[in-house]
XYZ file of C-alpha atoms in Angstrom:
341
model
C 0.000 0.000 0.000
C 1.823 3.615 -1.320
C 1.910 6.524 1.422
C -1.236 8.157 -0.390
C -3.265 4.963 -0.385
C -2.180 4.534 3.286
C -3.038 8.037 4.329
C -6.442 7.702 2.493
C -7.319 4.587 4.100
C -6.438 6.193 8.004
C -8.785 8.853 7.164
C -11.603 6.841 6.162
C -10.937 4.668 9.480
C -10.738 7.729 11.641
C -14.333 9.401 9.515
C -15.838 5.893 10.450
C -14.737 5.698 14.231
C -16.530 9.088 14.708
C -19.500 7.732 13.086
C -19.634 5.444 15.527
C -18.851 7.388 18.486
C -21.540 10.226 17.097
C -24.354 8.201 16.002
C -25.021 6.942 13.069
C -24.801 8.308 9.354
C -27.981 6.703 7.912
C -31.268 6.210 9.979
C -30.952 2.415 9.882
C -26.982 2.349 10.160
C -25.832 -0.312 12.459
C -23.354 2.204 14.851
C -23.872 3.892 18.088
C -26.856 5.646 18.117
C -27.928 8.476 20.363
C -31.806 8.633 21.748
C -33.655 11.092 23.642
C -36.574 9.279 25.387
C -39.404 11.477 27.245
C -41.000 9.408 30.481
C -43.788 10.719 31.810
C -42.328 10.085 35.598
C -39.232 8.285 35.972
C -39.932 7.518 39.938
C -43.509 6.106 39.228
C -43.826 2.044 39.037
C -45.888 1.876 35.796
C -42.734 3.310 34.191
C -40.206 1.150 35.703
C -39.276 -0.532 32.616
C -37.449 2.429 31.214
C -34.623 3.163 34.396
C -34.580 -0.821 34.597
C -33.421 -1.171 31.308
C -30.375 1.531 31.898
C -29.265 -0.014 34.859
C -29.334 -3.220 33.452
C -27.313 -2.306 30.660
C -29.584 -3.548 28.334
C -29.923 -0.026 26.311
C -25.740 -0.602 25.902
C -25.847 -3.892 24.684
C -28.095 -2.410 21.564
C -25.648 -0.466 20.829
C -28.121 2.590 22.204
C -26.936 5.935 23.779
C -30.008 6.657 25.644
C -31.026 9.674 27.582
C -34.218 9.250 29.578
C -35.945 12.326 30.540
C -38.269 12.812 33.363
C -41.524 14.442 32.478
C -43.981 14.676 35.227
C -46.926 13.613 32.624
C -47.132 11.495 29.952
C -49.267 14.396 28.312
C -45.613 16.564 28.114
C -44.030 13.297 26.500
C -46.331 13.108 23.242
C -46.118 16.815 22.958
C -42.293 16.398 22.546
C -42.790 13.577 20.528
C -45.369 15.009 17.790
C -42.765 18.282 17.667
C -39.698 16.094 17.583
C -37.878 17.875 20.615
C -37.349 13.581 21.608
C -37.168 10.738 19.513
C -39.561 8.456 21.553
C -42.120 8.977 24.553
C -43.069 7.099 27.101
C -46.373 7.161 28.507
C -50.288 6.085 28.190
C -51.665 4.625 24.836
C -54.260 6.731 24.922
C -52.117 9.487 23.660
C -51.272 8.104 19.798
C -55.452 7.110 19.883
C -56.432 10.795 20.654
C -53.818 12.482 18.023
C -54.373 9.906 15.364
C -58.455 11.396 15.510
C -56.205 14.707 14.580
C -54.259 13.505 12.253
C -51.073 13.367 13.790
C -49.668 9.897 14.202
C -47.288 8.879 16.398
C -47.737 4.722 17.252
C -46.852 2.734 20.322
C -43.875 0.426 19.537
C -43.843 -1.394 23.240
C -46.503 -1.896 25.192
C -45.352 -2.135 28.883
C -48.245 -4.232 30.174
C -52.729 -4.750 29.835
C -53.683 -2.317 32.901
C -53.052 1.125 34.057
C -51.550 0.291 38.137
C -53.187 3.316 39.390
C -56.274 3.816 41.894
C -58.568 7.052 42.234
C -57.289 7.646 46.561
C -58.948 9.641 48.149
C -58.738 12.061 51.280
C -59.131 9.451 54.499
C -60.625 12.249 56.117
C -63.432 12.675 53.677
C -64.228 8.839 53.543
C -66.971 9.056 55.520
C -68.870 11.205 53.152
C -67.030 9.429 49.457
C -67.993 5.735 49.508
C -68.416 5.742 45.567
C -67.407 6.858 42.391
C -70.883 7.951 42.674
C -70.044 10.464 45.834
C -67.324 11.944 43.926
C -69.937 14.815 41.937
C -68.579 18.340 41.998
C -65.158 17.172 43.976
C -61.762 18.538 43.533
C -60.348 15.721 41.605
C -56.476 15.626 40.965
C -54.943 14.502 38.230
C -50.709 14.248 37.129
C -51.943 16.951 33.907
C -55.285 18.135 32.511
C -55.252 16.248 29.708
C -53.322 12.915 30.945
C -53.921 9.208 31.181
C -54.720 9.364 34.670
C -57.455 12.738 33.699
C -58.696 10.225 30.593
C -59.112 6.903 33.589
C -61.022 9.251 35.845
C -63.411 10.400 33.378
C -64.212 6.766 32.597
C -64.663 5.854 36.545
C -66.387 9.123 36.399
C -69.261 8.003 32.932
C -68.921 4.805 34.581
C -71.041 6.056 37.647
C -73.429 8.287 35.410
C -71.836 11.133 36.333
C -71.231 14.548 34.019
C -67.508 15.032 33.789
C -67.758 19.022 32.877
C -69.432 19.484 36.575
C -66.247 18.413 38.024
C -62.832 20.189 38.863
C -59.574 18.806 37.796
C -56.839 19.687 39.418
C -52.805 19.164 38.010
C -51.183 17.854 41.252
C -48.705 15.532 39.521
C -47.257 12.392 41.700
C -45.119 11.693 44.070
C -44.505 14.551 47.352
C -46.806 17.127 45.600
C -50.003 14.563 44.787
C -49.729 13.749 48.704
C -49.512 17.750 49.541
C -52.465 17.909 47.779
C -54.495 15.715 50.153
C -52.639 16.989 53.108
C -53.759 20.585 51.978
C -56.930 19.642 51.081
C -56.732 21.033 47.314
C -58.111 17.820 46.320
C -60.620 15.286 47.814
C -58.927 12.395 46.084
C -57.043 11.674 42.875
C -56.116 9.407 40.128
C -52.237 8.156 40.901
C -49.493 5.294 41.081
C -47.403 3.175 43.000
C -45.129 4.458 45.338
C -47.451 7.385 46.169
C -50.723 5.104 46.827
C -48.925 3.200 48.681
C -47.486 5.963 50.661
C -51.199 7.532 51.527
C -52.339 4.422 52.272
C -49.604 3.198 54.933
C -49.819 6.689 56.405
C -53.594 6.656 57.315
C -53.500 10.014 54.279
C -55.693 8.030 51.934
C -58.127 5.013 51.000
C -58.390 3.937 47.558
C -61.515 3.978 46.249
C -61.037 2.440 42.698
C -58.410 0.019 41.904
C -56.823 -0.449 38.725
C -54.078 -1.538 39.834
C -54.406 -5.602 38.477
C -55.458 -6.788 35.356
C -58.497 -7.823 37.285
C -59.224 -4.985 39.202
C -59.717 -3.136 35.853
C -61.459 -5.370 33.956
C -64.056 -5.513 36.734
C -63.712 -1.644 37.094
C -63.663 -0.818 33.124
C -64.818 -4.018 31.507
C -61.958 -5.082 29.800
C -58.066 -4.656 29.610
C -56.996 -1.313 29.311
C -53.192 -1.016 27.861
C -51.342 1.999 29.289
C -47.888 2.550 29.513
C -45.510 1.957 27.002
C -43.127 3.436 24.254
C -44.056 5.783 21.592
C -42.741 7.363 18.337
C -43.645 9.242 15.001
C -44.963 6.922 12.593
C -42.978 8.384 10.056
C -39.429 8.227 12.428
C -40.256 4.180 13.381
C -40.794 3.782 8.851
C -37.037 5.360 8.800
C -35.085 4.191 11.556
C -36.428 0.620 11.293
C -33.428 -0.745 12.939
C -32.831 1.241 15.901
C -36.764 0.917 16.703
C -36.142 -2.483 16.730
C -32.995 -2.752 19.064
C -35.118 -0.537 21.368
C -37.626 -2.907 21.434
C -35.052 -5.484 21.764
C -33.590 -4.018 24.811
C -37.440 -3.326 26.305
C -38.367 -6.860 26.092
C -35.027 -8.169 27.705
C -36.010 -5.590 30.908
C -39.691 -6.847 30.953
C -38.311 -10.797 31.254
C -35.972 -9.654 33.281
C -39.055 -8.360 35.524
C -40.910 -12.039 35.234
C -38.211 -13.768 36.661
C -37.005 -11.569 38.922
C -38.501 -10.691 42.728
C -39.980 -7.264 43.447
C -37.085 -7.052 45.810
C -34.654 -7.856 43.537
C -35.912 -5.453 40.241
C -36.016 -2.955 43.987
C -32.509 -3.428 44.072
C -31.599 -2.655 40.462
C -33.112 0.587 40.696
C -31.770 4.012 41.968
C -32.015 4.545 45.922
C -33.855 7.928 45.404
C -36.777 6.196 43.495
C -37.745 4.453 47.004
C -38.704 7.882 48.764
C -36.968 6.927 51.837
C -38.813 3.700 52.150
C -37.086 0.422 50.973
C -39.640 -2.177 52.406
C -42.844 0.028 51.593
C -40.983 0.384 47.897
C -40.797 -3.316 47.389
C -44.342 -4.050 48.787
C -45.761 -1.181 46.396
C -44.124 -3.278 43.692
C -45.301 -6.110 44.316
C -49.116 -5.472 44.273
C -49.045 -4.332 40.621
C -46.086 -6.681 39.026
C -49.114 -8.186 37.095
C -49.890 -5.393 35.010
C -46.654 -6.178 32.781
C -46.340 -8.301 29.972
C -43.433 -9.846 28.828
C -42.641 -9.407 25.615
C -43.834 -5.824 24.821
C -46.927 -6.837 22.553
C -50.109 -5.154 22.699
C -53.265 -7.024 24.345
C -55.666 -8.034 21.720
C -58.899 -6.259 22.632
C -57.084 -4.063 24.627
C -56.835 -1.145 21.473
C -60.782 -1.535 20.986
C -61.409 -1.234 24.721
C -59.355 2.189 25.179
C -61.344 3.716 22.226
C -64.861 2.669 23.490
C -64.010 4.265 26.890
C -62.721 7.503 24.898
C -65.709 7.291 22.985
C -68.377 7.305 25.584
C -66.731 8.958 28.651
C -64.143 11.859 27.527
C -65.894 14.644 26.168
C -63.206 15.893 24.157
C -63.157 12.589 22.196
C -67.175 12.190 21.462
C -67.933 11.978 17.922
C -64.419 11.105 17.107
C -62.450 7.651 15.931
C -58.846 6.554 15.430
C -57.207 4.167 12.817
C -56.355 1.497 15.415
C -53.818 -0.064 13.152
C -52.106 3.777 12.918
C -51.619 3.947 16.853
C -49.517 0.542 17.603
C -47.400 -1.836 15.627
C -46.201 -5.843 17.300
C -43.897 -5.419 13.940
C -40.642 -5.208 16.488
C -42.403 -7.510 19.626
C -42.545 -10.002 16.999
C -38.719 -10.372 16.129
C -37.483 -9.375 19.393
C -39.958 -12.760 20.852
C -38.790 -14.767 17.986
């Protein structure tokens, strides 16, 4: 090889090693790629998957750069999503149904699990007086965002009970320290929220829950059918282009959701980040453990589950009467299917 050939060659080594390092030059180039993933509450439970994954490692082995961002609402991931601040969300199906009746499509490439893992709590002092979803008429209601998965669940608990939604107040308390602060400041009389938080009112005397949905069978009886949530969500037209990094995402998601059905509560506890257990270890495990069945294991959405979401949007969220979605637009098994196989 002459000095010029040799010099060439270097330089086309060194222009691919920063390729790799970068990203990737084409969409469905097998380097290094970078990601910027919106989650619509790290700390919650329902959205464990995504932190598991990182500390497993399993984002790495894909060949993934990821960056998870905490959102406090699922509602602020698909915003970022449909402007393309972030190339994937995570948070409720619900959200690709309601834009695809716009005509903006994003579609859910993972589906976490076939029930929400949340409960409508409400104020322990007011228990006496909110026995129903029937008592809760013209109550302070909190929800993580107007506009949310958890505002869309308790307008269906709400139409379930035959009650009007527009004569009741929403409030945006978020999770966590600042959903409790609600109920200990009385803003709210009860709210729609997850694991650890329910679990915190509840140990504390704070709170009662009033509606489970926090099994696959406490929301089939409460909503008549399974009702897919969480998961991961892009642009349809991104997941058409970068074909093979959707699918090494969905690689790495299904590796952290087996990962989750042959693992413990207390040992997926102990793969996770100290500050997610809000001082509380045991009550952190425990929390865990009551909704473990609300995630499948191989990232594939229910069948029925699509269908059942919809009707509830349908009859019970007034923004969506009058209004349908191209089912087939909203998810895809395409990458569940080789990632299983």
């Amino acid at each position: 090889m002459g000095s010029k050939s040799r010099k060439l060659f270097m330089g086309l080594a060194a222009l691919a090693m920063l390729a790799a390092c970068g990203g990737t030059t084409t969409p469905n180039g097998p380097g290094l790629v970078s990601l910027k993933i919106m989650v619509g509450g790290l700390n919650k439970q329902i959205y464990l998957p995504n932190q598991l994954a990182a500390q497993l490692g399993y984002f790495k082995e894909q060949n993934l750069d990821v960056q998870l961002i905490d959102e406090g609402s699922g509602q602020g991931s698909e915003e970022e999503v449909v402007a393309g601040n972030v190339d994937a969300g995570s948070g409720a199906y619900s959200h690709p149904m309601e834009l695809n009746a716009l005509g903006k499509k994003i579609e859910t490439i993972c589906q976490f699990g076939i029930a929400p893992g949340e409960a409508e709590v409400i104020d322990a002092r007011k228990a006496s007086s909110i026995k129903s979803p029937a008592d809760l008429l013209g109550k302070n209601l909190g929800v993580t965002s107007i506009g949310s998965g958890t505002h869309t669940l308790t307008l269906a608990i709400l139409g379930k009970a035959g009650l009007d939604p527009t004569k009741e107040h929403f409030v945006a308390v978020g999770a966590g320290d600042t959903f409790i602060a609600g109920i200990d400041q009385q803003k709210i009389d009860g709210g729609m929220t997850t694991e650890p938080t329910i679990s915190r009112l509840v140990s504390s005397g704070k709170g009662k829950i009033l509606v489970s949905l926090m099994t696959p069978a406490d929301t089939r009886a409460a909503l008549g059918g399974d009702y897919p949530f969480i998961g991961i969500f892009a642009q349809n037209a991104w997941v058409t282009s970068h074909k093979d990094v959707a699918q090494r995402l969905v690689n790495a998601y299904v590796k952290t959701l087996k990962f989750m059905k042959a693992h413990s509560a207390a040992e997926i506890a102990d793969k996770m980040p100290p500050a997610f257990y809000a001082n509380n270890k045991d009550l952190y495990v425990a929390a865990l453990q009551n909704q473990l069945s609300i995630f499948g294991s191989d990232c594939k959405m229910p069948a029925g589950g699509p269908e059942t979401v919809m009707s509830i949007q349908q009859k019970y969220v007034p923004s969506f009467k009058g209004k349908t979605s191209n089912l087939s637009e909203t998810y895809t098994n395409e990458f569940a299917d080789k990632a299983v196989a």
